Amino acid sequence: MTDRRLFLKTLAAGGGGLMLGVLLPQAGAHARTKPGAADTGSSWEPSAVLRIASDGRVTMTMPYVEMGQGTYTSVPMLIAEELEIDLHDVVLEHAGADDKRYMNPALGFQVTGGSTTMRAAWMPMRQAGAAARMLLVQAAAQRWQVDPASCLARSGTVMHPASGRKLGYGELVEAAAAMPLPAPASIVLKQPADFRLIGKPARRLDTAGKLDGSARYGMDVQLPGMKVAALAITPTIGGRLDSVDEAAALRVRGVRQVVRLDDCVAVIADHYGAAQKGLLAARPTWHAGSHASLSTEDIVADMRRASQSAAARVRSEGDPEARIAGAAKVLEATYELPFLAHAAMEPMNCTVHVTPDHCEVWTGTQVMTLARAVAAKVTGLPQDRVTVHNFLLGGGFGRRLEIDGVERAVRIATQVKHPVKVIYSRQDDIRHDMYRPYWFDRLRAGIDAQGQPVAWFHHLTGSSVLGRFLPPAFKNGYDEETLDGAERPPYAFPAIQVDYTRHEPQLPTAFWRGVGPTHNVFVVESFIDELAFAAGIDPLQYRLSLLGDNPRARKVLEVAAREAGWHGPREGKTGRGLSVQFAFGTYMAMVVDVEVEQGEVKVQRVVCALDCGVVVNPDTVQAQVEGAVIFGLSGALWGNITLRNGQVEQGNFDDYRVMRMFETPRIQTHIVASQEAPGGMGEPGTSGVMPALANAVHAATGTRIRKLPIVAALQAS
């Protein structure tokens, strides 16, 4: 039977070079369907391109985007390892929009998200590098008339140790390109003991450009004749533009045009300063619409009612109702998690030039082909007449999985004869974000006389982001993303029931460095802590007693507790809390130390232990943990998007607070060695740190945090 994990195809050999396409399953067992796409029945399509030029230069067209997570270093490490070249010899190019060539096999279309990059790239990129190496070795052996097994590839050359001969890759590519491709089953990968790069710390390839300013983000786009647009978007959800003083705006020096859309006005100018001044002079007025009186309290009251209505039964095992009827004690709790903004360092921006027969888009996006599709839809052009140029992303966190910003920019550009860069101000970026959903959860558990759980009930109420983003993924009343971390927590409960009620608020919701786990891990790990406290059992020992059939989760928990000195001394009003999780293919445990004084929480230390399978770049893993921890601490301590009179109240970092450098705790990362397939690292740290922090606050103050953000909950208690 043919091994269908990977095929290779010689795509071109022009100019004396070798070009290989990596072929991957278009829709595997775990792949999702592209939004709006039909099943074509095709099984295999090219996904990425590796080129070796006649001068020996190796170029990789990167199918994933770089938004700070280290993709542009870790993925080339896989190629370089098997191709036997130095990491710095790989030249990277941004991929264009093409689902066939650059499809993410884990998700079924061209997308970077869901902590899938290394999981998706691990085998295909290694096999591509190994296949190219085999072709080059075979080409050298044929020229020397020797057995290929007597040759070695090292540092971009093929050597024949017995005769001392060697040839650079550039001298061999023309012959290699003419050879038949190796059968997938014949591709020989290096053994872990022979790795030179994988598993070793590697400096980021994109660091130098970010330090000297040569790295280019969407905000850096400069084009001949380009104009800049500043926006005023309806402040009320669902509102519409009423009036604009266009003449006043045009009197501002440098302002060239005013563009009106249904829900916003854009002032087009020679530079952003003039555009902003023109926007102030325009004094737009708005029709508030049907949500003029909407508040967060209204949404939550509606969710509370919805949580008591019929729900989709996600999981029911072990007759939970019968078991809880015989429990020695029953505990109940309600948890609420707020709307959260992304607040990436680079605000939303998009540059567009529309002509009668073509549309060009310059932006940083996680979904290249979706950006192209919406530009085609707005302009009425066929997709092959739309070009999307991608850039480094100054933070994504799921915000740039959305195409609303591209759509608005293209709508504006259709009325402008010049290329136009549309820039969201920080206030625009926060007040017109697509937010992490609000959650309203009811939990109930029965424990026996020894304090051990006999039945676990979890009813989730909230938005299904995946149900909107990929409607086919919403089946039987729920989707797996929303239930991740709740449907199958790491613990062995004798009986469990998990229900879900879909509730879509008037506020737009989206992915936020994870969706299900950032919510579910917090709720599960907080309520487990409540059970341990009610049973009078140490929270660490309580969790360990429930992880007997989960050795990888147990191991990371033991390592984190040991390295943090779980039973060690604490001073003053301090507390220590922990969590354990399995999310995005990675096992992770966190221990957090806090000090609480007059309602303010100082996070002193975070200790993380993780098993993410095979580690490609330990430096990237550590950096991902640190970034995710800071992101999660910010969200848990202060994050809160609220509505009043139909308008988002927060607008900048003064009222949507994020952790500052002086507030950042010591963060220690301990990697548990593993030979399992790689797991994701972009999001687990955010999910894990939030409940560990809340549990630490309870240990310090006796206040159980059931409603985030933590600081607001403490001040209200």
XYZ file of C-alpha atoms in Angstrom:
717
model
C 0.000 0.000 0.000
C 1.343 3.434 -0.899
C 2.541 5.613 2.004
C 0.328 8.677 1.531
C 1.824 10.854 4.260
C 3.915 12.775 1.744
C 4.736 12.956 -1.922
C 7.280 15.128 -3.692
C 7.096 16.675 -7.096
C 9.787 18.281 -9.212
C 8.065 21.562 -10.012
C 10.831 23.161 -12.054
C 14.478 22.903 -12.942
C 14.900 26.166 -14.781
C 18.178 28.035 -14.544
C 20.035 24.953 -13.372
C 18.135 24.796 -10.093
C 16.154 22.182 -8.225
C 12.637 23.002 -7.086
C 10.603 20.613 -4.987
C 6.986 20.847 -3.926
C 5.952 19.187 -0.701
C 2.667 17.352 -1.214
C 0.298 16.944 1.700
C -3.213 15.596 2.255
C -5.704 18.310 1.414
C -8.192 17.203 4.050
C -6.967 14.617 6.520
C -8.914 13.025 9.338
C -8.400 16.025 11.607
C -8.421 18.776 8.989
C -11.172 21.341 8.893
C -12.933 22.609 5.818
C -12.059 26.034 4.487
C -14.849 28.554 5.117
C -17.287 28.457 2.216
C -15.348 25.780 0.327
C -16.870 22.672 -1.180
C -15.214 19.260 -1.074
C -13.533 18.853 -4.445
C -12.654 15.231 -3.850
C -8.973 15.984 -4.465
C -6.666 14.136 -2.097
C -3.276 15.715 -2.718
C -2.073 19.190 -3.539
C 1.349 20.897 -3.360
C 1.812 22.728 -0.078
C 5.244 24.312 0.028
C 8.208 24.951 -2.226
C 11.898 24.314 -1.560
C 14.366 25.659 -4.132
C 18.104 25.044 -4.434
C 19.783 27.355 -6.920
C 22.858 26.670 -9.034
C 24.872 28.884 -6.681
C 23.911 26.601 -3.786
C 21.463 29.026 -2.204
C 18.500 27.320 -0.538
C 15.210 29.221 -0.591
C 12.080 28.192 1.230
C 8.712 29.729 0.468
C 7.205 29.786 3.934
C 3.606 28.526 4.024
C 3.089 29.910 7.550
C 3.312 33.494 8.801
C 5.610 34.941 11.444
C 3.872 36.931 14.167
C 6.473 36.626 16.903
C 6.091 32.913 17.572
C 9.374 31.843 15.938
C 7.940 30.086 12.885
C 10.538 31.642 10.598
C 13.279 29.950 12.601
C 11.825 26.643 13.765
C 10.380 25.502 10.426
C 13.637 26.161 8.518
C 15.428 24.149 11.206
C 13.520 21.081 10.005
C 14.626 21.628 6.408
C 18.217 22.463 7.353
C 18.522 19.454 9.645
C 17.668 16.902 6.988
C 19.242 18.766 4.066
C 22.516 19.020 6.021
C 23.008 22.747 5.725
C 23.475 25.506 8.269
C 20.300 27.166 9.474
C 21.507 30.579 8.319
C 21.892 29.228 4.777
C 18.105 29.062 4.365
C 16.615 32.133 2.684
C 12.943 32.704 3.443
C 10.221 34.152 1.263
C 6.649 35.017 2.228
C 4.156 32.754 0.503
C 1.463 34.194 -1.711
C -2.206 33.316 -1.388
C -2.623 29.733 -2.590
C -4.533 27.017 -0.742
C -3.181 24.344 -3.066
C 0.486 25.087 -2.581
C 0.487 26.394 0.987
C -2.341 24.566 2.718
C -1.992 23.899 6.447
C -2.700 20.140 6.581
C -3.911 20.373 10.177
C -6.671 22.842 9.291
C -7.372 22.221 5.619
C -6.534 25.619 4.072
C -3.787 28.267 4.113
C -3.821 29.502 7.693
C -1.474 30.030 10.617
C -3.270 29.489 13.904
C -4.432 27.033 16.518
C -0.845 26.287 17.601
C -0.651 23.937 14.606
C 2.447 25.109 12.738
C 5.065 22.767 14.168
C 2.603 19.909 14.399
C 1.760 20.331 10.719
C 5.340 20.974 9.542
C 7.211 18.344 11.594
C 7.192 15.411 9.152
C 6.604 17.059 5.743
C 9.430 19.580 6.043
C 11.887 17.004 7.335
C 10.934 14.639 4.528
C 11.327 17.406 1.953
C 14.822 18.176 3.212
C 15.750 14.505 3.324
C 14.431 13.853 -0.195
C 16.407 16.792 -1.595
C 19.524 15.509 0.184
C 19.025 12.030 -1.298
C 18.704 13.450 -4.819
C 21.891 15.489 -4.430
C 23.821 12.534 -3.045
C 22.586 10.365 -5.891
C 23.648 12.999 -8.433
C 27.158 13.133 -6.957
C 27.460 9.358 -6.784
C 26.406 9.063 -10.423
C 29.036 11.610 -11.500
C 31.742 9.799 -9.528
C 30.461 6.348 -10.483
C 30.335 5.207 -6.862
C 27.707 3.726 -4.551
C 25.480 6.490 -3.061
C 25.833 4.750 0.312
C 29.551 5.618 0.244
C 28.789 9.348 0.064
C 27.966 11.831 2.809
C 26.156 15.165 2.782
C 27.594 17.808 5.097
C 27.380 21.607 5.233
C 25.952 22.053 1.745
C 28.343 19.648 0.049
C 28.365 15.985 -0.918
C 31.588 14.191 -0.003
C 33.118 10.861 -0.939
C 35.386 10.129 2.051
C 37.201 7.227 0.389
C 38.533 9.404 -2.439
C 38.392 12.813 -0.767
C 36.207 14.235 -3.516
C 33.420 16.698 -2.800
C 30.917 18.830 -4.686
C 28.773 21.734 -3.551
C 25.012 21.436 -3.813
C 24.942 24.149 -6.485
C 27.112 21.994 -8.743
C 24.682 19.095 -8.431
C 21.225 20.643 -8.643
C 20.831 20.398 -12.427
C 21.540 16.672 -12.416
C 19.462 16.162 -9.284
C 16.454 17.900 -10.833
C 16.495 15.431 -13.744
C 16.375 12.384 -11.494
C 13.243 10.501 -10.469
C 11.947 11.411 -7.047
C 12.536 8.977 -4.215
C 9.509 6.945 -3.227
C 8.050 8.198 0.056
C 8.739 4.886 1.783
C 12.408 5.133 0.783
C 13.039 8.536 2.364
C 15.455 8.052 5.250
C 15.162 10.548 8.092
C 17.900 11.208 10.598
C 17.697 9.564 13.991
C 17.331 11.865 17.011
C 20.815 10.930 18.207
C 22.209 12.404 14.974
C 20.386 15.746 15.123
C 22.655 18.768 14.808
C 19.925 21.410 14.976
C 16.654 19.937 16.204
C 16.500 20.137 19.974
C 19.350 22.655 20.193
C 18.854 26.363 21.018
C 18.914 28.488 17.873
C 18.914 32.254 17.589
C 15.959 33.696 15.727
C 16.625 34.394 12.063
C 14.370 37.449 12.133
C 15.993 39.156 15.125
C 18.553 41.242 13.249
C 15.959 42.804 10.962
C 13.747 43.687 13.895
C 16.671 45.332 15.669
C 17.968 47.372 12.741
C 14.547 48.272 11.364
C 14.847 46.402 8.080
C 12.075 43.942 9.006
C 8.867 44.961 7.278
C 5.397 44.887 8.763
C 2.132 45.877 7.116
C 2.420 49.297 8.751
C 5.744 49.857 6.932
C 4.319 49.695 3.399
C 5.292 52.667 1.253
C 4.178 52.902 -2.374
C 4.557 55.622 -5.045
C 1.614 58.017 -4.858
C 0.220 56.300 -1.769
C -2.307 58.114 0.417
C -3.188 57.392 4.035
C -6.654 56.982 5.529
C -7.770 57.663 9.102
C -11.072 56.161 10.187
C -14.046 57.058 12.309
C -16.184 53.947 12.804
C -19.636 53.980 14.315
C -19.145 53.966 18.099
C -22.351 51.995 18.649
C -22.623 48.339 17.700
C -24.743 48.160 14.572
C -24.817 51.949 14.180
C -24.663 53.858 10.908
C -23.049 57.034 9.637
C -25.456 59.976 9.693
C -23.598 63.107 8.576
C -20.091 64.390 7.814
C -18.798 67.934 7.332
C -16.862 67.014 4.223
C -16.053 70.605 3.293
C -14.396 71.245 6.671
C -12.291 68.114 6.295
C -11.144 69.110 2.813
C -10.006 72.521 4.072
C -7.323 70.782 6.177
C -3.982 70.990 4.445
C -3.012 67.637 2.948
C -6.517 66.141 2.951
C -7.472 64.903 -0.518
C -10.744 63.039 -0.198
C -13.502 61.909 2.160
C -14.948 58.418 1.698
C -18.254 57.466 3.268
C -19.311 53.897 4.040
C -22.438 52.740 5.818
C -20.696 52.356 9.173
C -17.653 54.619 8.926
C -15.998 57.588 7.291
C -12.433 57.641 6.023
C -10.432 60.812 5.491
C -7.775 60.346 2.802
C -4.658 62.500 3.066
C -1.012 62.759 2.148
C 0.001 61.540 5.597
C -1.619 60.220 8.756
C -1.374 63.470 10.714
C -3.369 65.338 8.100
C -5.890 62.508 7.886
C -6.440 62.643 11.653
C -6.876 66.420 11.636
C -9.306 66.124 8.772
C -11.270 63.513 10.691
C -11.613 65.868 13.655
C -12.782 68.655 11.347
C -15.315 66.336 9.692
C -17.243 65.943 12.965
C -19.149 62.813 11.900
C -22.485 62.104 13.538
C -24.091 58.707 13.914
C -27.400 56.934 14.018
C -27.084 54.638 17.032
C -29.405 51.910 15.775
C -31.185 49.209 17.719
C -28.399 48.588 20.261
C -28.242 52.126 21.623
C -29.081 50.993 25.158
C -27.191 47.676 25.158
C -24.924 46.988 28.147
C -22.742 44.139 29.345
C -25.293 43.524 32.095
C -27.959 42.937 29.427
C -25.811 40.374 27.653
C -24.940 38.541 30.873
C -28.571 38.460 32.017
C -29.497 36.932 28.672
C -26.695 34.378 29.028
C -27.841 33.488 32.526
C -31.312 32.738 31.207
C -29.876 30.779 28.276
C -27.762 28.669 30.631
C -30.945 27.319 32.220
C -32.497 26.300 28.905
C -32.053 23.197 26.780
C -28.468 22.370 25.906
C -26.524 20.111 23.590
C -25.333 16.996 25.402
C -21.619 16.805 24.626
C -20.610 13.949 26.926
C -22.337 11.754 29.478
C -20.625 8.757 31.038
C -20.973 6.744 34.234
C -24.581 7.727 35.132
C -23.649 11.050 36.776
C -27.132 11.796 38.166
C -27.274 8.500 40.036
C -23.772 8.958 41.396
C -24.317 12.514 42.574
C -27.505 11.418 44.358
C -25.353 9.222 46.567
C -22.564 11.746 47.117
C -21.520 12.700 50.636
C -21.396 16.358 49.591
C -22.424 18.364 46.529
C -20.659 21.552 45.458
C -21.944 24.078 42.929
C -20.388 27.166 41.397
C -20.981 29.652 38.609
C -18.036 31.130 36.688
C -17.989 34.169 34.419
C -15.220 35.227 32.047
C -15.395 38.610 30.274
C -14.987 39.763 26.704
C -11.302 40.354 25.937
C -9.545 42.378 23.242
C -6.407 41.325 21.385
C -4.568 44.660 21.689
C -1.635 43.598 19.508
C 1.300 46.013 19.367
C 0.717 46.655 15.663
C -2.794 48.067 15.242
C -4.879 46.823 12.333
C -3.815 48.222 8.973
C -4.150 47.360 5.308
C -2.909 48.994 2.099
C -4.926 48.511 -1.091
C -4.739 49.642 -4.694
C -7.746 48.949 -6.892
C -7.682 49.426 -10.663
C -10.325 48.394 -13.192
C -8.704 45.010 -13.797
C -6.633 44.316 -10.679
C -6.561 44.632 -6.896
C -3.403 44.534 -4.808
C -3.473 44.158 -1.030
C -0.522 44.663 1.327
C -1.159 43.510 4.889
C -0.178 41.157 7.672
C -2.712 38.347 7.880
C -2.993 34.818 9.221
C -5.377 33.864 6.386
C -3.971 34.828 3.012
C -6.571 33.141 0.828
C -9.498 34.444 2.871
C -8.069 37.961 2.502
C -7.850 37.441 -1.265
C -11.389 36.063 -1.404
C -12.949 39.024 0.409
C -11.037 41.487 -1.787
C -12.367 39.692 -4.861
C -15.894 39.763 -3.473
C -15.806 43.494 -2.741
C -14.262 44.481 -6.080
C -16.134 41.959 -8.199
C -12.847 40.795 -9.703
C -11.951 37.126 -10.149
C -9.548 35.868 -7.504
C -6.738 35.458 -10.015
C -6.883 39.247 -10.460
C -6.263 39.862 -6.766
C -2.736 39.793 -5.315
C -2.123 39.696 -1.564
C 1.349 40.594 -0.268
C 2.000 39.347 3.254
C 4.376 40.752 5.868
C 5.611 40.061 9.351
C 2.777 40.500 11.842
C 3.240 42.739 14.869
C 1.142 40.361 16.935
C -1.780 38.236 15.833
C -3.281 36.310 18.758
C -6.158 35.317 16.465
C -7.149 38.877 15.540
C -5.573 38.542 12.116
C -7.521 35.373 11.432
C -10.334 37.811 10.715
C -10.756 39.676 7.428
C -13.038 42.527 8.491
C -10.122 44.973 8.341
C -9.187 43.881 4.821
C -12.798 44.136 3.685
C -13.178 47.687 5.030
C -9.881 48.775 3.451
C -10.863 47.387 0.051
C -14.286 49.051 0.263
C -12.523 52.366 0.860
C -9.917 51.756 -1.848
C -12.576 51.177 -4.509
C -13.338 54.898 -4.201
C -9.705 56.083 -4.237
C -7.613 56.246 -7.414
C -4.302 56.015 -5.514
C -2.947 53.215 -3.348
C -4.319 53.894 0.136
C -3.072 52.704 3.509
C -5.955 52.358 5.975
C -4.765 52.649 9.580
C -6.729 51.899 12.717
C -5.848 54.099 15.670
C -5.303 52.331 18.981
C -8.844 53.335 19.946
C -10.203 51.930 16.681
C -8.233 48.744 17.229
C -9.666 48.108 20.705
C -13.198 49.462 20.268
C -13.707 47.679 16.951
C -11.966 44.425 17.744
C -13.589 40.995 17.503
C -13.476 39.829 21.085
C -12.775 36.666 23.045
C -16.289 35.528 24.005
C -17.962 36.136 27.323
C -18.596 32.844 29.153
C -21.157 31.840 31.728
C -20.553 28.369 33.200
C -22.407 26.317 35.786
C -20.524 23.540 37.564
C -21.652 20.874 39.987
C -19.736 18.011 41.532
C -20.365 15.322 44.104
C -17.609 14.086 46.416
C -17.518 11.011 48.640
C -16.630 10.780 52.320
C -12.915 10.883 51.455
C -13.397 14.014 49.361
C -12.897 12.280 46.019
C -15.174 13.285 43.113
C -17.884 10.807 42.177
C -19.649 12.944 39.551
C -18.745 16.049 37.544
C -21.175 18.336 35.708
C -20.113 21.226 33.482
C -22.582 23.378 31.517
C -20.972 25.962 29.231
C -22.850 28.921 27.766
C -21.177 31.172 25.221
C -20.350 31.963 21.629
C -19.117 29.424 19.092
C -16.331 31.223 17.251
C -15.579 28.188 15.132
C -19.268 27.844 14.342
C -19.088 31.238 12.643
C -15.604 30.887 11.198
C -16.061 27.346 9.852
C -19.775 26.488 9.969
C -19.298 22.816 8.913
C -17.327 22.275 12.146
C -20.432 23.012 14.234
C -22.234 19.678 14.557
C -24.808 18.258 16.959
C -25.122 21.598 18.699
C -21.451 22.281 19.456
C -17.927 22.368 18.043
C -14.737 20.783 19.350
C -12.843 24.067 19.669
C -15.377 25.528 22.082
C -15.359 22.381 24.226
C -11.582 21.841 24.199
C -10.441 21.430 27.790
C -13.970 20.814 29.094
C -15.191 17.785 27.187
C -12.173 15.728 28.199
C -10.373 17.238 31.192
C -7.168 15.442 32.224
C -8.789 13.807 35.256
C -10.427 10.408 35.620
C -13.934 11.068 36.971
C -16.204 8.066 37.716
C -19.044 9.958 36.052
C -19.096 13.082 33.911
C -21.638 15.174 32.032
C -20.774 18.124 29.803
C -23.434 20.297 28.154
C -23.217 23.345 25.913
C -25.629 26.161 25.118
C -24.695 28.361 22.207
C -25.283 32.032 22.911
C -24.245 34.634 20.359
C -24.072 38.173 21.776
C -24.472 41.336 19.737
C -20.729 41.906 20.152
C -18.550 40.184 17.491
C -16.438 37.320 18.883
C -13.266 35.706 17.593
C -10.260 33.556 18.461
C -8.069 34.987 21.241
C -4.790 33.102 21.594
C -7.048 30.084 21.970
C -10.789 29.934 22.586
C -11.925 26.784 24.356
C -8.848 26.199 26.538
C -8.427 29.818 27.684
C -11.896 29.541 29.135
C -12.313 25.859 29.981
C -8.952 25.282 31.638
C -9.626 28.245 33.907
C -13.021 26.900 34.938
C -11.973 23.259 35.347
C -8.787 24.022 37.276
C -10.515 26.561 39.503
C -13.339 24.175 40.394
C -10.915 21.292 40.994
C -9.210 23.581 43.482
C -12.571 24.177 45.146
C -13.086 20.433 45.493
C -9.627 19.986 47.006
C -10.295 22.796 49.492
C -13.681 21.315 50.436
C -12.058 17.919 50.935
C -9.256 19.390 53.041
C -6.652 17.844 50.731
C -3.537 19.569 49.381
C -4.359 20.787 45.823
C -1.276 19.100 44.401
C -2.015 15.728 45.978
C -5.665 16.021 45.027
C -4.802 16.440 41.352
C -2.186 13.696 41.393
C -4.744 11.269 42.797
C -6.938 11.906 39.747
C -4.159 11.597 37.136
C -3.316 7.926 37.571
C -4.162 7.108 33.947
C -2.490 10.209 32.550
C 1.283 9.807 33.046
C 2.362 12.757 30.894
C 0.054 15.158 32.762
C 1.194 13.698 36.069
C 4.855 14.139 35.132
C 4.623 17.831 34.231
C 2.665 18.502 37.418
C 5.290 16.761 39.529
C 8.125 18.644 37.823
C 6.431 22.034 38.195
C 5.657 21.398 41.870
C 9.199 20.235 42.597
C 10.892 23.123 40.800
C 8.567 25.641 42.444
C 9.077 24.159 45.917
C 5.340 23.579 46.311
C 5.583 22.874 50.043
C 8.298 25.463 50.606
C 8.046 28.582 52.802
C 5.975 31.639 51.928
C 6.109 35.084 53.469
C 3.511 37.760 54.232
C 0.238 37.842 52.337
C 1.440 35.391 49.747
C -0.218 32.467 48.083
C 0.730 29.672 45.728
C -1.584 28.127 43.142
C -1.275 25.588 40.381
C -2.923 24.128 37.297
C -2.423 21.256 34.876
C -3.814 20.882 31.385
C -3.678 19.123 28.055
C -4.351 21.592 25.265
C -3.152 22.077 21.680
C -1.306 18.757 21.857
C 0.840 19.840 24.831
C 0.827 18.849 28.495
C 1.593 21.740 30.803
C 1.555 22.546 34.512
C 1.948 25.949 36.136
C 2.737 27.084 39.670
C 2.237 30.772 40.471
C 3.354 32.723 43.550
C 1.548 35.974 44.351
C 1.489 38.676 46.980
C -1.780 40.531 47.546
C -1.842 43.936 49.230
C -4.861 46.264 49.359
C -6.521 44.619 46.395
C -3.442 44.775 44.175
C -1.868 41.523 43.049
C 1.880 41.246 42.558
C 2.881 38.113 40.689
C 6.266 37.105 42.045
C 7.096 33.946 40.135
C 5.664 31.576 37.544
C 7.083 28.074 37.178
C 6.069 26.114 34.101
C 6.751 22.481 33.255
C 5.702 21.158 29.884
C 5.786 18.128 27.633
C 5.251 19.297 24.068
C 6.702 16.181 22.481
C 9.883 16.570 20.465
C 11.279 20.082 20.911
C 12.628 21.717 17.773
C 14.027 24.928 19.274
C 14.143 25.141 23.103
C 14.654 28.920 22.905
C 11.384 29.298 21.017
C 9.561 27.105 23.516
C 10.821 29.237 26.387
C 9.943 32.464 24.579
C 6.458 31.176 23.792
C 5.863 30.302 27.428
C 7.044 33.713 28.589
C 4.947 35.610 26.064
C 1.861 33.505 26.717
C 2.249 33.872 30.490
C 2.408 37.666 30.271
C -0.544 37.696 27.876
C -2.557 35.436 30.205
C -1.631 37.320 33.375
C -2.739 40.582 31.763
C -6.051 39.088 30.754
C -6.720 37.446 34.115
C -5.740 40.424 36.261
C -7.256 43.325 34.333
C -8.713 42.251 30.993
C -12.322 43.342 30.576
C -14.211 44.726 27.595
C -17.510 46.257 28.702
C -20.462 47.844 26.940
C -22.439 50.899 27.968
C -25.146 52.407 25.755
C -24.139 50.100 22.944
C -20.526 51.278 22.945
C -17.286 49.612 24.019
C -16.018 51.608 26.988
C -12.298 50.783 26.726
C -10.105 52.448 24.129
C -6.428 52.383 25.041
C -3.911 50.917 27.464
C -4.997 53.307 30.202
C -8.342 51.515 30.570
C -7.449 48.203 28.888
C -4.417 47.466 30.994
C -1.618 45.084 30.075
C 1.300 43.999 32.203
C 4.283 46.371 32.206
C 7.900 45.302 32.281
C 8.387 46.246 35.939
C 5.359 44.124 36.860
C 6.574 41.026 35.047
C 7.398 38.100 37.359
C 10.273 35.675 37.141
C 9.226 32.997 34.663
C 10.951 29.612 34.779
C 10.395 27.028 32.059
C 11.224 23.342 32.465
C 10.934 21.110 29.417
C 10.207 17.429 30.036
C 12.099 15.336 27.481
C 9.812 13.442 25.126
C 9.958 11.624 21.813
C 6.268 12.051 21.086
C 5.170 14.064 18.054
C 5.416 17.840 18.587
C 2.567 19.667 20.279
C 1.570 23.312 19.959
C 3.248 26.058 21.993
C 1.638 29.354 20.980
C -1.389 29.149 23.248
C -1.046 26.636 26.129
C 0.777 29.066 28.437
C -2.086 31.559 28.284
C -4.603 28.878 29.270
C -2.485 27.426 32.061
C -1.410 30.546 33.910
C -4.863 32.060 34.423
C -6.295 29.439 36.825
C -2.958 28.980 38.603
C -2.984 32.725 39.281
C -6.581 32.698 40.551
C -5.857 29.706 42.781
C -2.815 31.504 44.187
C -4.957 34.552 44.974
C -7.395 32.310 46.847
C -4.510 30.787 48.803
C -3.331 34.282 49.755
C -6.666 35.902 50.566
C -9.318 33.228 51.017
C -11.337 34.859 48.203
C -12.370 32.416 45.518
C -12.217 34.036 42.077
C -15.226 32.944 40.043
C -15.509 36.047 37.911
C -12.659 37.653 36.014
C -10.822 39.991 35.990
C -9.174 39.220 39.322
C -8.374 42.755 40.475
C -11.974 43.880 39.939
C -13.240 40.802 41.790
C -10.972 41.530 44.765
C -12.019 45.173 44.900
C -15.679 44.128 44.845
C -15.260 41.557 47.622
